[in-house]
The first five atom37 places (N, CA, C, CB, O) and aatype in JSON, in Angstrom:
{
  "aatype": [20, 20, 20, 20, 20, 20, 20, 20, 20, 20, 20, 20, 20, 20, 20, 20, 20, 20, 20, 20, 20, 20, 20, 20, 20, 20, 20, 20, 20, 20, 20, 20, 20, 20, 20, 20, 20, 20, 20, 20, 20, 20, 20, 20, 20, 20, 20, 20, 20, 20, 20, 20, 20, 20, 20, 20, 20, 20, 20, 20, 20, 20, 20, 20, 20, 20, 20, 20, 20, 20, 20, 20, 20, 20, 20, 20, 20, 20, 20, 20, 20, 20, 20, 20, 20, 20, 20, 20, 20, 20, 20, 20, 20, 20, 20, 20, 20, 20, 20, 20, 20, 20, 20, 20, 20, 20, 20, 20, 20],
  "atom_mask": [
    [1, 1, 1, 1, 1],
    [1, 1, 1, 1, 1],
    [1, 1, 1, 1, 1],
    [1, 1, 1, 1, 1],
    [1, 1, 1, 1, 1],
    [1, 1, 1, 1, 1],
    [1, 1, 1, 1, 1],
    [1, 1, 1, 1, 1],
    [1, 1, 1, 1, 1],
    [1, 1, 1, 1, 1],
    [1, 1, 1, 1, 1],
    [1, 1, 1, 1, 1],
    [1, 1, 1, 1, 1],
    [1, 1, 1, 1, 1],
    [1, 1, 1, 1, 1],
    [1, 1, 1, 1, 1],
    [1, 1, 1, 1, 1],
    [1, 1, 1, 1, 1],
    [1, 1, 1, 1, 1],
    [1, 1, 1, 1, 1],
    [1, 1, 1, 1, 1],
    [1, 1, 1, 1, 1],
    [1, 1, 1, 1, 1],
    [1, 1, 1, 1, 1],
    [1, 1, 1, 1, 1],
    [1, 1, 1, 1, 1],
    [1, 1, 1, 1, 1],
    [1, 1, 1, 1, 1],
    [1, 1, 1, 1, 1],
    [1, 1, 1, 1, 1],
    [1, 1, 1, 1, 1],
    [1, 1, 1, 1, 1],
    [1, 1, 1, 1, 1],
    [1, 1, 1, 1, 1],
    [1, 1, 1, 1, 1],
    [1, 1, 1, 1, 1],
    [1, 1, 1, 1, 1],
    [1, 1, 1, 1, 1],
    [1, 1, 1, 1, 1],
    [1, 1, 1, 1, 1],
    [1, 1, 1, 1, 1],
    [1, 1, 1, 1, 1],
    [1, 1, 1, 1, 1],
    [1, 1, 1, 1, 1],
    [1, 1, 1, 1, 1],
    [1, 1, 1, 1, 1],
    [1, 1, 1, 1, 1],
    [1, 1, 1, 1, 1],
    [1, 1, 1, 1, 1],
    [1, 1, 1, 1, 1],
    [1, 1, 1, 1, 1],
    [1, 1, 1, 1, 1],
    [1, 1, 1, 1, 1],
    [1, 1, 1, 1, 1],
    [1, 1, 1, 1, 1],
    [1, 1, 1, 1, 1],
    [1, 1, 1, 1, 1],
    [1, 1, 1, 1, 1],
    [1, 1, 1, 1, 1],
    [1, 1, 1, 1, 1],
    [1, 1, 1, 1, 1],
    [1, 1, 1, 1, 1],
    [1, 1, 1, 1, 1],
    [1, 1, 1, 1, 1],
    [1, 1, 1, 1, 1],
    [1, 1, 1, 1, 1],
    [1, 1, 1, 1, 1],
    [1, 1, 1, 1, 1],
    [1, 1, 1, 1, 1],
    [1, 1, 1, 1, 1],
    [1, 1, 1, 1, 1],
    [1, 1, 1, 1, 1],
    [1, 1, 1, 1, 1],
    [1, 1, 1, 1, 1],
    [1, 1, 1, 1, 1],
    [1, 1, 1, 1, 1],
    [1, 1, 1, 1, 1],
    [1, 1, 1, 1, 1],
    [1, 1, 1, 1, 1],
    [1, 1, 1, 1, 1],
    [1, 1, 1, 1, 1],
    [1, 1, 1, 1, 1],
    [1, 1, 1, 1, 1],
    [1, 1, 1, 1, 1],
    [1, 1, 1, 1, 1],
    [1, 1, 1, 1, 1],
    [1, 1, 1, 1, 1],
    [1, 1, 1, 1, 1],
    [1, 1, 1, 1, 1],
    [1, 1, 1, 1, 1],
    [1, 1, 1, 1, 1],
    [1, 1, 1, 1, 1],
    [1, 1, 1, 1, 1],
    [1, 1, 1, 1, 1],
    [1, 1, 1, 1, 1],
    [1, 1, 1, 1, 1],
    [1, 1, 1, 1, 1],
    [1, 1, 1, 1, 1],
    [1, 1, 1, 1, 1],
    [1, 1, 1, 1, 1],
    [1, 1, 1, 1, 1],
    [1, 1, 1, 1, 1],
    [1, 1, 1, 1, 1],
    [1, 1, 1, 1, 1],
    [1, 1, 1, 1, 1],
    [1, 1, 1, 1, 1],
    [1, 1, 1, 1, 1],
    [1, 1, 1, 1, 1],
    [1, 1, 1, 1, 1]
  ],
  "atom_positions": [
    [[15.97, -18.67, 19.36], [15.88, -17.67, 18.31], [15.17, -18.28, 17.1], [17.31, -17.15, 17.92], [15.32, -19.44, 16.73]],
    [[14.3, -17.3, 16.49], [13.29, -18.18, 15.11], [14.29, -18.3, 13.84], [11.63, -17.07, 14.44], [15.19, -17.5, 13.58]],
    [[14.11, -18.9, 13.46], [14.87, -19.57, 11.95], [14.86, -18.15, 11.04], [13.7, -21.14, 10.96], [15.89, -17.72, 10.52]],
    [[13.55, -17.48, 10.92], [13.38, -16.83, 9.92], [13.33, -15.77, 10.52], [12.47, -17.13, 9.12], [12.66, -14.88, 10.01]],
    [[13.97, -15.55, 11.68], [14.37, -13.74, 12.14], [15.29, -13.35, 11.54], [14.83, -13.31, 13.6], [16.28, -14.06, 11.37]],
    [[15.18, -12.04, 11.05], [16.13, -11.21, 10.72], [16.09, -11.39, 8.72], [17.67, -11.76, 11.69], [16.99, -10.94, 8.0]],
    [[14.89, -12.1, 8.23], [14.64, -12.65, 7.03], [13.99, -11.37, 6.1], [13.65, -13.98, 7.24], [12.84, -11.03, 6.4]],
    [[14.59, -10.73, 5.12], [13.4, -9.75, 4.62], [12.29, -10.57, 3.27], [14.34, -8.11, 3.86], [12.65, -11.06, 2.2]],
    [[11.3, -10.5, 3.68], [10.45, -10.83, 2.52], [9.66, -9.39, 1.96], [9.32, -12.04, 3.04], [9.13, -8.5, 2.64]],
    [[9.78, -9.5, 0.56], [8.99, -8.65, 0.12], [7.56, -8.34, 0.45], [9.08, -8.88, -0.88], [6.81, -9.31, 0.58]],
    [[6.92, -6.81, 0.66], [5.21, -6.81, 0.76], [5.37, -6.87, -0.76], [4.15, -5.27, 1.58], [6.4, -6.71, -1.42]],
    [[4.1, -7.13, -1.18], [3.54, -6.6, -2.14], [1.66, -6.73, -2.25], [4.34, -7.24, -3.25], [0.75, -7.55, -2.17]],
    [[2.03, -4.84, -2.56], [0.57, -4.32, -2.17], [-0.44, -4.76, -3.68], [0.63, -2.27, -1.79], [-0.21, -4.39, -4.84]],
    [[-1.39, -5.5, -3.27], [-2.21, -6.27, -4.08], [-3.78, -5.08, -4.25], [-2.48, -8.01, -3.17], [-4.28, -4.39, -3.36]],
    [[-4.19, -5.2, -5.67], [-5.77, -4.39, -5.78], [-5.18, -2.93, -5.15], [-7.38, -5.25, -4.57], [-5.81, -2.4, -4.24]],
    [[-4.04, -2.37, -5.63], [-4.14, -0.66, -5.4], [-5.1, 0.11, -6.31], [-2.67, 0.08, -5.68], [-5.91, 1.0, -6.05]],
    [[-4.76, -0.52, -7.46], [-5.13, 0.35, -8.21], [-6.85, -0.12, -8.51], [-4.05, 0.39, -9.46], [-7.58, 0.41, -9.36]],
    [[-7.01, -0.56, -8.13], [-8.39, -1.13, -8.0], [-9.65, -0.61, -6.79], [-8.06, -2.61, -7.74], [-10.87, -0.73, -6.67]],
    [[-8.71, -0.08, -6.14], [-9.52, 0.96, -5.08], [-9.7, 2.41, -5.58], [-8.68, 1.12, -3.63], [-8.95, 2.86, -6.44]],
    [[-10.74, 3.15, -5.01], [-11.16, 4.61, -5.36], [-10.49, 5.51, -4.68], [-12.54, 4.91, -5.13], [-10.33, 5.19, -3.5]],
    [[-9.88, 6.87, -5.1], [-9.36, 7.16, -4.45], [-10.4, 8.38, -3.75], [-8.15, 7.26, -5.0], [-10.8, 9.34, -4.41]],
    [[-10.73, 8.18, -2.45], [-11.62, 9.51, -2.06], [-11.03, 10.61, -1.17], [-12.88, 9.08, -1.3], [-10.25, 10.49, -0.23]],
    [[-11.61, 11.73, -1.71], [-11.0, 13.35, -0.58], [-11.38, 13.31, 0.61], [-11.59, 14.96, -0.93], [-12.55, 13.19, 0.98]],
    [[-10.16, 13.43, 1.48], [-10.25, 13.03, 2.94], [-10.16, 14.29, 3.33], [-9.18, 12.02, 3.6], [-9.1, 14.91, 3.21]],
    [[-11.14, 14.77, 3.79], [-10.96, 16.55, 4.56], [-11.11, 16.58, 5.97], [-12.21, 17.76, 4.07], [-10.97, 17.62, 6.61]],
    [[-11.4, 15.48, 6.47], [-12.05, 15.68, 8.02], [-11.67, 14.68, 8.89], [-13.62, 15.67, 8.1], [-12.22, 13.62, 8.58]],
    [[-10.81, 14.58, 10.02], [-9.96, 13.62, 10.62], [-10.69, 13.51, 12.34], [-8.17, 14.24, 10.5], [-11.12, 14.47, 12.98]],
    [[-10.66, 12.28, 12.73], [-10.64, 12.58, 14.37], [-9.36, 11.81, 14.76], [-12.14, 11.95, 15.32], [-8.72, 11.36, 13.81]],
    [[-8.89, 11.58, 16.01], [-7.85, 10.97, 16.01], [-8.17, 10.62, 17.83], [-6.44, 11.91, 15.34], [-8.34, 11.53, 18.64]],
    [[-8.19, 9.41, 18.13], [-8.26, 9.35, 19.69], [-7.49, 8.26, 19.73], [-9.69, 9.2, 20.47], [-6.93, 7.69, 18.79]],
    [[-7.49, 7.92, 21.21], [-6.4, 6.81, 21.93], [-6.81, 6.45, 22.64], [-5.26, 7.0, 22.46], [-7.67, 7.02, 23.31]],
    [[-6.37, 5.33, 22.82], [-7.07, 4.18, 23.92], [-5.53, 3.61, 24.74], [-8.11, 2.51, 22.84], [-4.42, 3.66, 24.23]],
    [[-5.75, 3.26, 25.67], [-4.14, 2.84, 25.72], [-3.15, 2.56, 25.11], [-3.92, 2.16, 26.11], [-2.37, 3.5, 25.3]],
    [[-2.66, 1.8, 24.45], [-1.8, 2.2, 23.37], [-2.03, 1.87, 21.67], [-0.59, 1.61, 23.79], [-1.2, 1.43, 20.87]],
    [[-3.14, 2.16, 21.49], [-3.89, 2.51, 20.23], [-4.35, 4.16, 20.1], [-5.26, 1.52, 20.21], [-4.83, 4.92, 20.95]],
    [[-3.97, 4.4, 18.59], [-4.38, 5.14, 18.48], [-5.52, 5.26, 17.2], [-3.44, 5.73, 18.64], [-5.05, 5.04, 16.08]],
    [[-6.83, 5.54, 17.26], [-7.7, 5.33, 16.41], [-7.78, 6.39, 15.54], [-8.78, 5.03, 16.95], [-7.74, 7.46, 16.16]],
    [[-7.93, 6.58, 13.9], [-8.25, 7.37, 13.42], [-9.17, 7.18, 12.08], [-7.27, 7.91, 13.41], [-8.86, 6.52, 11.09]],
    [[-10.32, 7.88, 12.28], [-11.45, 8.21, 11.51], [-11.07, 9.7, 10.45], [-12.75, 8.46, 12.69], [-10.88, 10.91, 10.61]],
    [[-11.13, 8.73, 9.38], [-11.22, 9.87, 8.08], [-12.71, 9.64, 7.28], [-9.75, 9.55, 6.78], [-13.42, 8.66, 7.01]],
    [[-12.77, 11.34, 7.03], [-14.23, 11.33, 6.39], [-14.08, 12.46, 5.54], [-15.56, 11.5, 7.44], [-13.17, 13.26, 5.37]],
    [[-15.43, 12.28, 4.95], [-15.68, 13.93, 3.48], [-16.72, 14.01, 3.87], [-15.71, 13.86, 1.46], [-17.69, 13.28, 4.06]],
    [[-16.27, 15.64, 4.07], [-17.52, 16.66, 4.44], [-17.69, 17.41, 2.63], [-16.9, 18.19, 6.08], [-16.81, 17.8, 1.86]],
    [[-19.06, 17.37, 2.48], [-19.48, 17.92, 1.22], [-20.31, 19.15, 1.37], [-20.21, 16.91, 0.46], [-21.51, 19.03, 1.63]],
    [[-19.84, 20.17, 1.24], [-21.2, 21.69, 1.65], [-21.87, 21.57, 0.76], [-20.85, 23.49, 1.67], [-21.47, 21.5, -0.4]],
    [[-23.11, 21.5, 1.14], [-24.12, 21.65, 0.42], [-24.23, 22.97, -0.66], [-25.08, 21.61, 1.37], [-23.95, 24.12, -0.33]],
    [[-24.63, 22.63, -1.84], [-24.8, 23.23, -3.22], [-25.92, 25.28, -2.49], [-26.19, 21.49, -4.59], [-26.93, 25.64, -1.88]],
    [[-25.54, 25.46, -2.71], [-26.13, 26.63, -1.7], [-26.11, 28.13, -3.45], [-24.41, 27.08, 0.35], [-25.21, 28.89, -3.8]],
    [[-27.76, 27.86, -4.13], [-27.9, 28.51, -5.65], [-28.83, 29.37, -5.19], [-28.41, 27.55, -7.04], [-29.47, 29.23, -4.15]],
    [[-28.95, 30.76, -6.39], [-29.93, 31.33, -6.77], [-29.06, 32.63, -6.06], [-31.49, 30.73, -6.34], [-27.94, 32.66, -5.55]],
    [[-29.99, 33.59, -6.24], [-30.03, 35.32, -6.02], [-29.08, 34.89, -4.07], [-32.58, 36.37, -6.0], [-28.67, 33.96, -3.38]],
    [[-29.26, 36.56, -4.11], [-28.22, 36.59, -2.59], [-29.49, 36.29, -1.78], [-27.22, 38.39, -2.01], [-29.12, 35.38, -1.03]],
    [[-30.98, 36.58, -1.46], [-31.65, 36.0, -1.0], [-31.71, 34.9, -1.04], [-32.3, 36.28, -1.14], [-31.27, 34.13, -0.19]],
    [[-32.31, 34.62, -2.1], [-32.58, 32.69, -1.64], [-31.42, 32.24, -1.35], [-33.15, 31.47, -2.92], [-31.69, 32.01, -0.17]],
    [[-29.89, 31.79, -1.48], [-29.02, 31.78, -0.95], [-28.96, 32.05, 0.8], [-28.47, 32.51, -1.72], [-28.53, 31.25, 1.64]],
    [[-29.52, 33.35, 1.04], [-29.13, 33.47, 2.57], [-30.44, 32.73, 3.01], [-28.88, 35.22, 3.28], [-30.42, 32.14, 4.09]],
    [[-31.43, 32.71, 2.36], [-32.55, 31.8, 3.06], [-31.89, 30.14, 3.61], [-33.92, 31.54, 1.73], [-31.91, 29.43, 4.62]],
    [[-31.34, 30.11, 2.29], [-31.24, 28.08, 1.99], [-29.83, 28.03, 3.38], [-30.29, 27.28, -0.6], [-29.63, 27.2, 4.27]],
    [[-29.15, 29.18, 3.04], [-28.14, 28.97, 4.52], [-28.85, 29.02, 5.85], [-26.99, 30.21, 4.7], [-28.2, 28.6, 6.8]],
    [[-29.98, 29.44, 6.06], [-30.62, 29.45, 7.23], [-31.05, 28.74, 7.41], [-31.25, 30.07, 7.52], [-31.38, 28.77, 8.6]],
    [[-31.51, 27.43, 6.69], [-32.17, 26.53, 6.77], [-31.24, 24.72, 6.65], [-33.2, 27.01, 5.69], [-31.45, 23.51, 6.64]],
    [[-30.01, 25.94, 6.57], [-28.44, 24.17, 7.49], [-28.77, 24.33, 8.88], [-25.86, 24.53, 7.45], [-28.8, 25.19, 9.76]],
    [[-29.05, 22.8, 8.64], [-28.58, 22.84, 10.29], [-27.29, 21.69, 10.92], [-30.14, 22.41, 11.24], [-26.75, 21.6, 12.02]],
    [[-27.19, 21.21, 10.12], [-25.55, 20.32, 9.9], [-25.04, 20.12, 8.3], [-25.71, 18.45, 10.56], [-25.69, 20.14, 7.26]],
    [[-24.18, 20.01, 8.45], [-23.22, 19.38, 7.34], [-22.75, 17.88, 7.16], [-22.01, 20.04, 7.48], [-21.58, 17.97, 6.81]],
    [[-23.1, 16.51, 7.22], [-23.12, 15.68, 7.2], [-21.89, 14.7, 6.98], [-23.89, 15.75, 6.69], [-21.95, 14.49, 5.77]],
    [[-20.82, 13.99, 7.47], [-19.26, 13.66, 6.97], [-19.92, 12.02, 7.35], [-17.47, 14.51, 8.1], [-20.49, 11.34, 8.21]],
    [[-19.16, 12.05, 5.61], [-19.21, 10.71, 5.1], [-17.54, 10.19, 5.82], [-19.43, 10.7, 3.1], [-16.38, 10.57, 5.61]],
    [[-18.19, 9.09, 6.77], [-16.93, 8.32, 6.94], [-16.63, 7.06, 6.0], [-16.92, 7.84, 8.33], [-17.32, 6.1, 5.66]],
    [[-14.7, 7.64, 5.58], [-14.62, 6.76, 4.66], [-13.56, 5.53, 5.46], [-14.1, 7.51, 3.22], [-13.39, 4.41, 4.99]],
    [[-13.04, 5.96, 6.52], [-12.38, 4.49, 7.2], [-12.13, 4.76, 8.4], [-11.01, 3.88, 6.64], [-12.13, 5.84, 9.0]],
    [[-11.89, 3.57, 8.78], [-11.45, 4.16, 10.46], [-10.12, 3.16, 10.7], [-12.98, 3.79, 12.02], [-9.93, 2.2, 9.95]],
    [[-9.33, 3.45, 11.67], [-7.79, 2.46, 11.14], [-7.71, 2.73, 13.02], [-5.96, 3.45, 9.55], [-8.15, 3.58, 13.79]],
    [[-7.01, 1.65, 13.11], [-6.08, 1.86, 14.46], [-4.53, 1.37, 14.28], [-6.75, 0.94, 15.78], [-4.21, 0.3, 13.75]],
    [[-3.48, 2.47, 14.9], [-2.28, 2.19, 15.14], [-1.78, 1.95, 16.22], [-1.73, 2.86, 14.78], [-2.41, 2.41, 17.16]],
    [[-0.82, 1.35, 16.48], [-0.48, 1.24, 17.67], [0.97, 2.82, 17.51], [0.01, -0.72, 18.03], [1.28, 3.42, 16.48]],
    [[1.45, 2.99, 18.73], [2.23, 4.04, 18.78], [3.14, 4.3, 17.61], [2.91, 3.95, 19.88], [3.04, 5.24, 16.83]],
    [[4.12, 3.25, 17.59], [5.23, 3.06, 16.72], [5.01, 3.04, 15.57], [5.87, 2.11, 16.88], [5.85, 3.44, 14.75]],
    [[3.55, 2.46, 15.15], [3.13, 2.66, 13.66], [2.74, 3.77, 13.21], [2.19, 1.94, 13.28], [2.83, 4.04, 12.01]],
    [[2.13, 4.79, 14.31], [1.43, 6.4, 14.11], [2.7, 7.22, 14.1], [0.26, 7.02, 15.51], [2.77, 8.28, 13.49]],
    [[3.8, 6.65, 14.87], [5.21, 7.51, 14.34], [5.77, 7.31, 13.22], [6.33, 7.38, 15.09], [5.93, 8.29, 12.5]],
    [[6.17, 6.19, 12.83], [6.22, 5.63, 11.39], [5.46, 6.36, 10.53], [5.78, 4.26, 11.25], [6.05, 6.87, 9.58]],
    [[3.59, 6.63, 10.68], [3.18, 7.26, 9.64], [3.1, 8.69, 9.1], [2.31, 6.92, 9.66], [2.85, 9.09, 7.96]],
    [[3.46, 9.57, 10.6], [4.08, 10.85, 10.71], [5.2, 10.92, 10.12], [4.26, 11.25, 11.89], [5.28, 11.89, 9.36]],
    [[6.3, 10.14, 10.2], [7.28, 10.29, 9.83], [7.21, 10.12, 8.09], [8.06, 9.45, 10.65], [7.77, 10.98, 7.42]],
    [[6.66, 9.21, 7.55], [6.59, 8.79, 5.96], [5.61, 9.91, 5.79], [6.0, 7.05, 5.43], [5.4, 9.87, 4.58]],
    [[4.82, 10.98, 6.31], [4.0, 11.94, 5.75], [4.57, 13.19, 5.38], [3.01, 12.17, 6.56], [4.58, 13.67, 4.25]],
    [[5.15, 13.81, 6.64], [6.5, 14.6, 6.24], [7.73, 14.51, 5.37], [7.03, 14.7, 7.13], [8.18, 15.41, 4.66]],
    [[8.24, 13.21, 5.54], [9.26, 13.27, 4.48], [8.51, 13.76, 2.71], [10.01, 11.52, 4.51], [9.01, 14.38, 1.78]],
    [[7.14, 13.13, 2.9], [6.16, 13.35, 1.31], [5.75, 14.85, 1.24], [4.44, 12.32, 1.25], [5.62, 15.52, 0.22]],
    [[5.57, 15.25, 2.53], [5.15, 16.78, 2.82], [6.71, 17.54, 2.17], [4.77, 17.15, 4.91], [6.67, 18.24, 1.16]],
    [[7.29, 17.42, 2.49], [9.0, 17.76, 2.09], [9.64, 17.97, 0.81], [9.83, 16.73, 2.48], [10.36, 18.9, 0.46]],
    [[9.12, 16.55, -0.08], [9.53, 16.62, -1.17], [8.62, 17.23, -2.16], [9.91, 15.51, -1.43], [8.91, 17.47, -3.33]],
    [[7.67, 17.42, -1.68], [6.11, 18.04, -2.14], [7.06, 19.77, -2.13], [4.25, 17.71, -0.5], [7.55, 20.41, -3.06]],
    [[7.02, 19.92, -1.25], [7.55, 21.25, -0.71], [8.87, 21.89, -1.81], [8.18, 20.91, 1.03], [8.93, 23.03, -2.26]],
    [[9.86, 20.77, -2.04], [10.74, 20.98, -2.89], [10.77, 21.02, -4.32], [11.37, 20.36, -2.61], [11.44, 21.65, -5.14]],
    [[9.46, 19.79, -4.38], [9.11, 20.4, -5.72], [8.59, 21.57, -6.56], [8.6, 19.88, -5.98], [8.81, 21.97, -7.71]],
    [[7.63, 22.05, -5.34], [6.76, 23.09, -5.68], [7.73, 24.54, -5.8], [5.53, 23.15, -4.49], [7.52, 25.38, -6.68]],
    [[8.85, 24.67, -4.72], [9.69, 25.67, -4.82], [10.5, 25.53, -5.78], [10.3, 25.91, -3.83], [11.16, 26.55, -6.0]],
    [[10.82, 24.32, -6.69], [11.64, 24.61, -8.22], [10.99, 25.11, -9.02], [12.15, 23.55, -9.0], [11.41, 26.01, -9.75]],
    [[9.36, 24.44, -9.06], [8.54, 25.09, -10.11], [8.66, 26.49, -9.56], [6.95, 24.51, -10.3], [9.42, 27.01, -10.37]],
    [[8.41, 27.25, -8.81], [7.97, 28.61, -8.5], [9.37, 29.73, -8.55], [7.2, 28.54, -6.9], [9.44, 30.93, -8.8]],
    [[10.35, 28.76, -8.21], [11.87, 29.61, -8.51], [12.01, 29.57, -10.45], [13.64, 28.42, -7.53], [12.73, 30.39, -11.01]],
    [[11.16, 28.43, -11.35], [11.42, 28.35, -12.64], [11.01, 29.44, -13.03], [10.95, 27.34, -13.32], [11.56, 30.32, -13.68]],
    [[9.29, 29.3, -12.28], [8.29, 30.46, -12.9], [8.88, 31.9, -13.14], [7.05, 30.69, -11.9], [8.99, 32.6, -14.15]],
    [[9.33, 32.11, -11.29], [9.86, 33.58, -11.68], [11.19, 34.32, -12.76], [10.19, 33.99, -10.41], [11.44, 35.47, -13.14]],
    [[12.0, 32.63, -13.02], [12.84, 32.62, -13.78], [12.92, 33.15, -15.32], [13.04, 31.62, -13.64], [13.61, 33.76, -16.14]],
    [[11.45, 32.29, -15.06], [11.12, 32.74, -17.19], [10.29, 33.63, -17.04], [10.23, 31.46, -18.52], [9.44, 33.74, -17.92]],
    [[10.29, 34.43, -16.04], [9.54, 35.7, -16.62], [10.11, 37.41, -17.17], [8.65, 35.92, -15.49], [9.29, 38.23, -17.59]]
  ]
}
């Protein structure tokens, strides 16, 4: 048995705040045997101006939309449940917050 099993050492997450934070709109997610890979990216629609003509012109003339990949990560199983699991619980309290504000709103009206 190792000396230092069962030992908790602190993480501590170094340069957070020193990273950018970018809008992640566009996900793939595949698997390899027991990895699971996932690619996040930003899709940006193109600026699409002027009268309803030129408009429907400049749309005729997409022919893709271009996604900036901003990382690609692999988990293994237990870590992609882990991160489901810590997303929902945030999805949740997100959820609870938003229904106090909206039970306040209708409150003070």
């Amino acid at each position: 048995m190792d000396e230092n099993e069962g030992r908790n050492v602190p993480l501590v997450w170094e340069n957070l705040d020193g990273l950018p934070v970018l809008l992640a709109n566009q996900f793939i997610v595949q698997h390899f045997q027991d990895e699971f890979i996932i690619t996040v990216g930003q899709a940006v629609p193109p600026a699409i101006l002027g009268d309803e003509d030129a408009r429907a012109a400049q749309l005729q003339s997409i022919d893709k939309v271009s996604v900036k990949t901003l990382a690609r990560l692999t988990l293994t199983r237990a870590r992609l449940t882990e991160l489901v699991q810590v997303l929902e619980a945030e999805r949740e309290i997100y959820d609870r917050i938003q229904q106090a504000r909206d039970e306040e709103m209708r409150g003070g009206i």
